[in-house]
Amino acid sequence: MSSTHSIYNRLENHENGKSFDINEINTYCHENHEPLIAKYDLSQGLDKANLADRARNMWRYKEVLPIKDSDYIISLNEGYTPIHHLLALQQKYDFMHLNMKDESHNPTGSFKARGLGMAVSKANELGIKEFCIPTAGNAGSALSAYCAKGGLKAHIFMPKQTPQVFQLDCKIMGANVTLVDGNISDAGAVMRKANKENQWFDVTTLKEPFRLEGKKTMGYEIAEQNQWQLPDVIIYPTGGGTGLIGIWKAFKEMLELGWIDHIPSRMVAVQTNGCNPIVQAFNQGLMSSTPYEDPAITIANGLRVPHAFGHKLILKTLKESNGIALSVSEHDILNGLTELSQKEGLFISPEGAAVWEAAKILKASEWIKRDDKVLLLNTGSAYKYAENLYSHFL
Ligand SMILES: *Cc1c(COP(=O)(O)O)cnc(C)c1O
């Protein structure tokens, strides 16, 4: 055993604080169907100076991650992605500080690597060998990769209209792939039926506690890469919401650790006009959302999520941070893709392009002020979406 010195010490239902044994395999709370949240003994303090000579990947924050024995970590060097200064767009649209954290640099081309790297590693520590997931694409690729690296088995369920490359990379990496008629929620239903006996561990977004812990490392990096001064506005493409919730969780942990002295950041959730359950709930002042009927096909596959299991946590994050939710059109997304490519040389995911379009809308309405420090999240690589883009550009 080689200890990570992790200070993970509790697992709690986010709504009622009910606690769960951290040495057992847990999913979500079966009483009220709410996610479980990992908690740490932050009061004992940690010195952030220790980070200085650690590897530049998400495991540099190991004390505030759930793995206890580093022998179980399955890593492909995920994390520590670059932050680009978008100087040309900043000048054109009269921002003073416009940056983008570029998660396309992760293994398998998206930030899903963080969440699944963490979930698979923790499950590995608890002795789990076989996994299943419903996916809009990137989560399937990431699960397949970590299972391959760890000698574990992955069962992937994805909507038929997912770009074929996702099916391809999952299969090549040795996963079982099932194509499903319908959207990601339909894929989840087919998966649960196939997994009636629960022989596979279900790593659906927030139905296990640790993908969130992987996604949270984006928040630690945002602070560390900005010399522990957080941005004023963080704009994030929201499907299942783990990234948004995770970044906010990291900020609160760092505040408790004394690594930052305040949290100025307002969190923004971006969806598409054809599937915006969080935006609708937010605009009605609700703290929970209802499943979106007939979500429209979009080139931003990761945003076609009619119902997020963590919907309450997403809405709570928006409220606590004085944030906002808004959606953009398919036309906007294509426009954003073109602009980021042509002005910044960044070929980014449609989800990331949606974020840039949202930034412009919020700037025009003055919700974002000229001198706000704005950070966009690009969650994935455009290369995996090529199939969605051919007909628009060739
Ligand atoms: C999954 C995904 C999203 C949505 O992320 P959540 O954390 O589930 O909200 C956004 N962009 C890309 C590229 C994705 O793969």
Short mmCIF file of C-alpha atoms and ligand atoms in Angstrom, two decimals:
data_model
loop_
_atom_site.label_atom_id
_atom_site.label_comp_id
_atom_site.label_asym_id
_atom_site.label_seq_id
_atom_site.Cartn_x
_atom_site.Cartn_y
_atom_site.Cartn_z
CA MET A 1 0.00 0.00 0.00
CA SER A 2 1.25 3.48 -0.81
CA SER A 3 -0.95 6.06 0.85
CA THR A 4 -2.22 9.10 -1.00
CA HIS A 5 -2.77 10.82 2.39
CA SER A 6 -6.31 11.46 1.23
CA ILE A 7 -8.45 13.24 3.82
CA TYR A 8 -11.69 11.81 2.36
CA ASN A 9 -13.71 10.77 5.41
CA ARG A 10 -17.45 10.95 4.73
CA LEU A 11 -20.08 10.27 2.08
CA GLU A 12 -23.37 12.09 2.48
CA ASN A 13 -26.75 12.53 0.85
CA HIS A 14 -26.60 16.14 -0.36
CA GLU A 15 -30.18 16.83 0.68
CA ASN A 16 -30.56 15.36 4.15
CA GLY A 17 -26.96 14.70 5.23
CA LYS A 18 -27.58 10.98 5.75
CA SER A 19 -24.18 9.30 5.80
CA PHE A 20 -22.92 6.18 4.04
CA ASP A 21 -20.00 3.85 4.79
CA ILE A 22 -17.01 4.98 2.72
CA ASN A 23 -15.49 1.50 2.73
CA GLU A 24 -18.49 0.02 0.94
CA ILE A 25 -19.65 0.29 -2.64
CA ASN A 26 -22.20 3.11 -2.86
CA THR A 27 -24.22 4.58 -5.69
CA TYR A 28 -26.90 7.12 -4.74
CA CYS A 29 -29.45 7.28 -1.94
CA HIS A 30 -32.18 4.76 -2.69
CA GLU A 31 -34.56 6.38 -0.21
CA ASN A 32 -34.91 9.82 -1.79
CA HIS A 33 -33.08 9.15 -5.08
CA GLU A 34 -30.52 11.89 -4.55
CA PRO A 35 -26.76 11.95 -5.23
CA LEU A 36 -24.13 11.26 -2.55
CA ILE A 37 -21.35 13.74 -2.03
CA ALA A 38 -17.78 12.98 -0.86
CA LYS A 39 -16.61 15.07 2.10
CA TYR A 40 -13.12 15.68 3.44
CA ASP A 41 -11.60 16.53 6.77
CA LEU A 42 -10.61 19.98 5.55
CA SER A 43 -10.20 21.39 9.06
CA GLN A 44 -6.83 19.68 9.47
CA GLY A 45 -5.49 21.99 6.76
CA LEU A 46 -3.19 21.30 3.84
CA ASP A 47 -0.28 23.31 2.54
CA LYS A 48 -0.74 24.21 -1.11
CA ALA A 49 3.03 24.74 -1.38
CA ASN A 50 3.25 20.91 -1.56
CA LEU A 51 1.82 21.10 -5.06
CA ALA A 52 4.91 22.78 -6.48
CA ASP A 53 6.84 19.73 -7.64
CA ARG A 54 4.00 17.35 -8.39
CA ALA A 55 3.09 15.90 -11.79
CA ARG A 56 0.91 18.11 -13.94
CA ASN A 57 -2.24 16.03 -13.91
CA MET A 58 -5.36 15.89 -11.75
CA TRP A 59 -3.75 13.59 -9.19
CA ARG A 60 -1.63 16.48 -7.89
CA TYR A 61 -4.62 17.25 -5.62
CA LYS A 62 -4.56 13.70 -4.19
CA GLU A 63 -5.26 14.68 -0.56
CA VAL A 64 -8.65 16.07 -1.56
CA LEU A 65 -9.51 13.10 -3.80
CA PRO A 66 -11.19 9.89 -2.62
CA ILE A 67 -8.56 7.25 -3.48
CA LYS A 68 -6.68 6.05 -0.38
CA ASP A 69 -4.07 3.74 -1.93
CA SER A 70 -2.29 5.10 -4.99
CA ASP A 71 -1.67 1.55 -6.29
CA TYR A 72 -5.32 1.56 -7.44
CA ILE A 73 -5.09 4.77 -9.46
CA ILE A 74 -5.68 4.20 -13.17
CA SER A 75 -4.31 7.27 -14.92
CA LEU A 76 -3.76 8.40 -18.49
CA ASN A 77 -2.38 11.76 -17.34
CA GLU A 78 -5.72 13.55 -17.35
CA GLY A 79 -6.01 17.15 -16.25
CA TYR A 80 -3.82 20.21 -15.98
CA THR A 81 -5.19 21.46 -19.28
CA PRO A 82 -4.07 24.83 -20.65
CA ILE A 83 -5.88 28.15 -20.33
CA HIS A 84 -5.77 30.17 -23.55
CA HIS A 85 -6.00 33.95 -23.62
CA LEU A 86 -8.55 34.77 -26.35
CA LEU A 87 -6.96 38.07 -27.28
CA ALA A 88 -8.53 38.58 -30.71
CA LEU A 89 -12.08 37.87 -29.51
CA GLN A 90 -11.47 39.88 -26.35
CA GLN A 91 -10.61 42.93 -28.42
CA LYS A 92 -13.34 42.43 -30.98
CA TYR A 93 -16.11 42.14 -28.36
CA ASP A 94 -14.72 44.62 -25.83
CA PHE A 95 -13.92 42.28 -22.96
CA MET A 96 -10.94 43.09 -20.72
CA HIS A 97 -10.17 39.51 -19.62
CA LEU A 98 -11.34 36.65 -21.81
CA ASN A 99 -9.84 33.18 -21.34
CA MET A 100 -10.72 29.60 -22.18
CA LYS A 101 -9.74 26.48 -20.29
CA ASP A 102 -9.29 23.86 -22.97
CA GLU A 103 -10.36 20.41 -21.86
CA SER A 104 -9.87 18.96 -25.34
CA HIS A 105 -6.29 18.27 -24.24
CA ASN A 106 -7.49 15.41 -22.02
CA PRO A 107 -7.13 11.68 -22.89
CA THR A 108 -9.91 10.63 -25.33
CA GLY A 109 -10.44 14.31 -26.16
CA SER A 110 -12.74 15.55 -23.42
CA PHE A 111 -13.07 16.43 -19.75
CA LYS A 112 -14.99 13.17 -19.26
CA ALA A 113 -11.54 11.67 -18.71
CA ARG A 114 -11.35 13.38 -15.32
CA GLY A 115 -14.64 12.03 -14.04
CA LEU A 116 -14.25 8.53 -15.34
CA GLY A 117 -10.58 8.32 -14.43
CA MET A 118 -11.62 9.07 -10.86
CA ALA A 119 -14.74 6.87 -10.77
CA VAL A 120 -12.97 3.86 -12.27
CA SER A 121 -9.96 4.28 -9.97
CA LYS A 122 -12.15 4.45 -6.86
CA ALA A 123 -14.25 1.50 -8.02
CA ASN A 124 -11.00 -0.38 -8.67
CA GLU A 125 -9.98 0.28 -5.08
CA LEU A 126 -13.33 -1.13 -3.93
CA GLY A 127 -12.86 -4.27 -6.07
CA ILE A 128 -15.28 -3.58 -8.95
CA LYS A 129 -14.46 -5.20 -12.29
CA GLU A 130 -17.30 -4.40 -14.69
CA PHE A 131 -18.97 -1.10 -15.54
CA CYS A 132 -21.87 0.28 -17.58
CA ILE A 133 -22.81 3.76 -18.77
CA PRO A 134 -25.33 5.59 -20.96
CA THR A 135 -23.48 8.21 -23.00
CA ALA A 136 -23.79 10.96 -25.59
CA GLY A 137 -20.31 9.91 -26.72
CA ASN A 138 -17.41 11.29 -24.70
CA ALA A 139 -18.23 9.51 -21.45
CA GLY A 140 -18.28 6.20 -23.32
CA SER A 141 -14.86 6.85 -24.84
CA ALA A 142 -13.43 7.78 -21.46
CA LEU A 143 -14.92 4.79 -19.63
CA SER A 144 -13.61 2.47 -22.36
CA ALA A 145 -10.12 3.93 -22.05
CA TYR A 146 -9.84 3.62 -18.26
CA CYS A 147 -11.29 0.13 -18.31
CA ALA A 148 -8.77 -0.86 -20.99
CA LYS A 149 -5.89 0.58 -18.97
CA GLY A 150 -7.10 -1.12 -15.78
CA GLY A 151 -7.91 -4.52 -17.32
CA LEU A 152 -11.62 -3.98 -16.55
CA LYS A 153 -14.78 -4.39 -18.63
CA ALA A 154 -17.03 -1.61 -20.01
CA HIS A 155 -20.59 -1.82 -21.37
CA ILE A 156 -21.54 1.32 -23.32
CA PHE A 157 -25.07 2.39 -24.31
CA MET A 158 -25.35 5.27 -26.76
CA PRO A 159 -28.02 6.93 -28.92
CA LYS A 160 -27.92 5.76 -32.56
CA GLN A 161 -27.27 9.26 -33.86
CA THR A 162 -24.07 9.68 -31.83
CA PRO A 163 -21.13 10.35 -34.21
CA GLN A 164 -19.74 6.97 -35.25
CA VAL A 165 -16.25 7.73 -34.06
CA PHE A 166 -17.45 7.26 -30.47
CA GLN A 167 -18.72 3.81 -31.26
CA LEU A 168 -15.46 3.11 -33.01
CA ASP A 169 -13.08 4.14 -30.26
CA CYS A 170 -15.12 2.35 -27.58
CA LYS A 171 -15.07 -0.86 -29.62
CA ILE A 172 -11.40 -0.64 -30.48
CA MET A 173 -10.61 -0.19 -26.80
CA GLY A 174 -12.47 -3.41 -26.07
CA ALA A 175 -15.83 -2.19 -24.74
CA ASN A 176 -19.22 -3.73 -25.53
CA VAL A 177 -21.30 -1.12 -27.38
CA THR A 178 -25.11 -1.10 -27.68
CA LEU A 179 -26.82 1.49 -29.91
CA VAL A 180 -30.20 2.71 -28.72
CA ASP A 181 -33.09 4.46 -30.47
CA GLY A 182 -33.65 7.79 -28.75
CA ASN A 183 -31.69 10.07 -26.44
CA ILE A 184 -29.31 9.49 -23.52
CA SER A 185 -32.18 8.91 -21.07
CA ASP A 186 -33.54 6.19 -23.37
CA ALA A 187 -30.04 4.68 -23.49
CA GLY A 188 -30.04 4.67 -19.68
CA ALA A 189 -33.38 2.83 -19.60
CA VAL A 190 -32.15 0.16 -22.03
CA MET A 191 -28.96 -0.19 -20.00
CA ARG A 192 -30.80 -0.70 -16.70
CA LYS A 193 -32.92 -3.38 -18.31
CA ALA A 194 -29.82 -5.17 -19.65
CA ASN A 195 -28.28 -4.84 -16.19
CA LYS A 196 -31.26 -6.19 -14.23
CA GLU A 197 -29.09 -8.23 -11.94
CA ASN A 198 -26.75 -5.28 -11.33
CA GLN A 199 -23.69 -7.28 -12.16
CA TRP A 200 -22.22 -4.14 -13.75
CA PHE A 201 -21.43 -1.02 -11.77
CA ASP A 202 -23.51 1.87 -13.14
CA VAL A 203 -21.43 5.03 -13.57
CA THR A 204 -24.25 7.25 -14.87
CA THR A 205 -23.61 10.92 -14.06
CA LEU A 206 -24.07 11.46 -10.29
CA LYS A 207 -25.49 7.98 -9.74
CA GLU A 208 -22.12 7.23 -8.22
CA PRO A 209 -20.24 9.82 -6.16
CA PHE A 210 -16.78 10.01 -7.74
CA ARG A 211 -17.10 11.29 -11.31
CA LEU A 212 -17.92 14.53 -9.52
CA GLU A 213 -14.62 14.33 -7.63
CA GLY A 214 -12.73 14.01 -10.91
CA LYS A 215 -14.58 16.93 -12.49
CA LYS A 216 -13.92 18.99 -9.40
CA THR A 217 -10.21 19.06 -10.22
CA MET A 218 -11.05 21.63 -12.93
CA GLY A 219 -11.93 24.00 -10.10
CA TYR A 220 -8.62 23.38 -8.29
CA GLU A 221 -6.73 23.97 -11.53
CA ILE A 222 -8.63 27.15 -12.35
CA ALA A 223 -7.51 28.54 -8.99
CA GLU A 224 -3.93 27.31 -9.21
CA GLN A 225 -3.46 28.44 -12.82
CA ASN A 226 -4.77 31.92 -11.90
CA GLN A 227 -2.45 32.30 -8.86
CA TRP A 228 -5.38 31.50 -6.51
CA GLN A 229 -7.55 34.38 -7.77
CA LEU A 230 -10.79 33.07 -9.22
CA PRO A 231 -12.49 34.45 -12.36
CA ASP A 232 -15.63 36.61 -11.95
CA VAL A 233 -17.65 34.58 -14.43
CA ILE A 234 -17.30 30.90 -15.40
CA ILE A 235 -19.36 29.68 -18.34
CA TYR A 236 -19.98 25.99 -18.67
CA PRO A 237 -21.95 23.78 -21.13
CA THR A 238 -24.41 21.88 -18.98
CA GLY A 239 -25.77 18.42 -19.66
CA GLY A 240 -25.63 16.27 -16.52
CA GLY A 241 -24.01 19.17 -14.70
CA THR A 242 -21.08 17.43 -13.00
CA GLY A 243 -18.59 19.99 -14.24
CA LEU A 244 -20.56 22.96 -12.97
CA ILE A 245 -21.29 21.35 -9.61
CA GLY A 246 -17.73 20.04 -9.33
CA ILE A 247 -16.01 23.36 -10.00
CA TRP A 248 -18.20 25.01 -7.36
CA LYS A 249 -17.49 22.21 -4.87
CA ALA A 250 -13.75 22.72 -5.39
CA PHE A 251 -14.07 26.44 -4.74
CA LYS A 252 -15.87 25.85 -1.46
CA GLU A 253 -13.29 23.26 -0.37
CA MET A 254 -10.43 25.62 -1.18
CA LEU A 255 -12.09 28.40 0.79
CA GLU A 256 -12.28 26.09 3.80
CA LEU A 257 -8.65 25.07 3.32
CA GLY A 258 -7.64 28.73 3.16
CA TRP A 259 -6.20 28.28 -0.35
CA ILE A 260 -8.39 31.14 -1.61
CA ASP A 261 -9.82 34.01 0.42
CA HIS A 262 -13.11 34.58 -1.37
CA ILE A 263 -15.23 33.24 -4.24
CA PRO A 264 -16.22 36.00 -6.65
CA SER A 265 -17.26 33.58 -9.42
CA ARG A 266 -20.76 33.58 -10.88
CA MET A 267 -21.47 30.24 -12.53
CA VAL A 268 -23.28 30.12 -15.88
CA ALA A 269 -25.02 27.02 -17.29
CA VAL A 270 -25.40 26.90 -21.08
CA GLN A 271 -27.82 24.59 -22.89
CA THR A 272 -29.37 24.42 -26.36
CA ASN A 273 -32.73 25.96 -27.28
CA GLY A 274 -33.97 22.48 -28.22
CA CYS A 275 -33.20 20.92 -24.81
CA ASN A 276 -32.97 23.40 -21.95
CA PRO A 277 -34.63 21.95 -18.83
CA ILE A 278 -32.25 23.75 -16.47
CA VAL A 279 -32.78 27.11 -18.18
CA GLN A 280 -36.55 26.73 -17.93
CA ALA A 281 -36.42 25.83 -14.25
CA PHE A 282 -33.97 28.65 -13.53
CA ASN A 283 -36.15 31.22 -15.30
CA GLN A 284 -39.14 30.13 -13.25
CA GLY A 285 -37.15 30.42 -10.04
CA LEU A 286 -37.48 26.69 -9.33
CA MET A 287 -34.97 24.58 -7.41
CA SER A 288 -35.67 21.43 -9.42
CA SER A 289 -36.32 20.73 -13.10
CA THR A 290 -38.73 18.46 -14.95
CA PRO A 291 -37.72 16.09 -17.79
CA TYR A 292 -37.65 17.84 -21.16
CA GLU A 293 -40.02 16.28 -23.69
CA ASP A 294 -38.67 15.46 -27.16
CA PRO A 295 -35.19 16.96 -26.89
CA ALA A 296 -34.09 18.20 -30.31
CA ILE A 297 -31.14 16.67 -32.15
CA THR A 298 -28.13 18.98 -31.84
CA ILE A 299 -24.55 18.99 -33.07
CA ALA A 300 -23.62 19.46 -29.40
CA ASN A 301 -24.45 15.87 -28.43
CA GLY A 302 -23.27 16.33 -24.83
CA LEU A 303 -26.05 18.86 -24.21
CA ARG A 304 -28.92 16.64 -25.29
CA VAL A 305 -29.75 15.58 -21.74
CA PRO A 306 -33.50 15.83 -21.08
CA HIS A 307 -33.12 15.24 -17.36
CA ALA A 308 -30.04 15.56 -15.17
CA PHE A 309 -30.02 13.31 -12.10
CA GLY A 310 -28.21 16.16 -10.32
CA HIS A 311 -30.72 18.83 -11.38
CA LYS A 312 -31.20 20.15 -7.84
CA LEU A 313 -27.46 20.50 -7.33
CA ILE A 314 -27.11 22.37 -10.63
CA LEU A 315 -29.84 24.84 -9.72
CA LYS A 316 -28.43 25.23 -6.22
CA THR A 317 -25.00 26.06 -7.65
CA LEU A 318 -26.48 28.70 -9.94
CA LYS A 319 -28.35 30.26 -7.07
CA GLU A 320 -25.50 30.19 -4.54
CA SER A 321 -23.08 31.73 -7.01
CA ASN A 322 -25.50 34.42 -8.28
CA GLY A 323 -25.19 32.73 -11.65
CA ILE A 324 -27.55 32.35 -14.56
CA ALA A 325 -28.71 29.79 -17.14
CA LEU A 326 -29.31 30.44 -20.82
CA SER A 327 -29.58 28.53 -24.06
CA VAL A 328 -28.35 29.10 -27.60
CA SER A 329 -29.47 28.03 -31.07
CA GLU A 330 -27.83 25.58 -33.48
CA HIS A 331 -27.03 28.55 -35.69
CA ASP A 332 -25.24 30.22 -32.77
CA ILE A 333 -23.19 27.09 -32.10
CA LEU A 334 -22.00 26.89 -35.71
CA ASN A 335 -21.20 30.57 -35.63
CA GLY A 336 -19.21 30.19 -32.42
CA LEU A 337 -17.27 27.26 -33.84
CA THR A 338 -16.33 29.25 -36.92
CA GLU A 339 -15.34 32.32 -34.96
CA LEU A 340 -13.13 30.49 -32.45
CA SER A 341 -11.48 28.61 -35.29
CA GLN A 342 -10.88 31.64 -37.50
CA LYS A 343 -9.91 34.19 -34.86
CA GLU A 344 -8.15 32.03 -32.29
CA GLY A 345 -7.04 28.91 -34.15
CA LEU A 346 -9.02 26.76 -31.74
CA PHE A 347 -10.99 23.86 -33.20
CA ILE A 348 -13.28 23.15 -30.29
CA SER A 349 -16.34 21.08 -29.47
CA PRO A 350 -19.83 22.39 -30.31
CA GLU A 351 -20.47 22.47 -26.54
CA GLY A 352 -17.52 24.84 -26.13
CA ALA A 353 -18.78 26.96 -29.02
CA ALA A 354 -22.17 27.24 -27.27
CA VAL A 355 -20.34 28.67 -24.26
CA TRP A 356 -18.69 31.39 -26.34
CA GLU A 357 -22.04 32.38 -27.87
CA ALA A 358 -23.53 32.60 -24.38
CA ALA A 359 -20.66 34.87 -23.31
CA LYS A 360 -21.48 37.31 -26.10
CA ILE A 361 -25.18 37.32 -25.22
CA LEU A 362 -24.40 38.03 -21.55
CA LYS A 363 -21.91 40.74 -22.47
CA ALA A 364 -24.44 42.43 -24.75
CA SER A 365 -27.03 42.41 -21.96
CA GLU A 366 -24.39 43.71 -19.52
CA TRP A 367 -24.83 40.74 -17.20
CA ILE A 368 -21.11 40.43 -17.90
CA LYS A 369 -19.31 43.74 -17.37
CA ARG A 370 -16.41 44.84 -19.49
CA ASP A 371 -13.89 44.43 -16.65
CA ASP A 372 -15.15 41.03 -15.45
CA LYS A 373 -12.60 38.23 -15.64
CA VAL A 374 -14.38 35.71 -17.85
CA LEU A 375 -13.43 32.05 -18.17
CA LEU A 376 -15.03 29.85 -20.84
CA LEU A 377 -14.84 26.07 -20.58
CA ASN A 378 -14.25 24.13 -23.74
CA THR A 379 -15.15 20.62 -22.70
CA GLY A 380 -14.03 18.63 -25.73
CA SER A 381 -12.35 18.30 -29.09
CA ALA A 382 -14.09 19.16 -32.36
CA TYR A 383 -12.42 16.23 -34.09
CA LYS A 384 -14.84 13.76 -32.53
CA TYR A 385 -17.77 15.76 -33.92
CA ALA A 386 -16.46 15.88 -37.50
CA GLU A 387 -19.42 13.83 -38.70
CA ASN A 388 -21.82 16.50 -37.37
CA LEU A 389 -19.89 19.25 -39.14
CA TYR A 390 -19.22 17.95 -42.67
CA SER A 391 -22.57 18.96 -44.08
CA HIS A 392 -22.25 22.48 -42.67
CA PHE A 393 -18.73 23.25 -43.85
CA LEU A 394 -17.72 21.02 -46.80
C1 LIG B 1 -20.70 15.42 -21.31
C2 LIG B 1 -20.34 16.68 -21.99
C3 LIG B 1 -20.86 17.92 -21.56
C4 LIG B 1 -21.84 18.02 -20.44
O1 LIG B 1 -21.14 17.84 -19.24
P1 LIG B 1 -21.85 17.68 -17.82
O2 LIG B 1 -20.74 17.80 -16.84
O3 LIG B 1 -22.49 16.34 -17.84
O4 LIG B 1 -22.83 18.78 -17.69
C5 LIG B 1 -20.40 19.06 -22.19
N1 LIG B 1 -19.51 19.00 -23.21
C6 LIG B 1 -18.99 17.83 -23.65
C7 LIG B 1 -18.01 17.86 -24.78
C8 LIG B 1 -19.38 16.64 -23.05
O5 LIG B 1 -18.86 15.49 -23.47
#
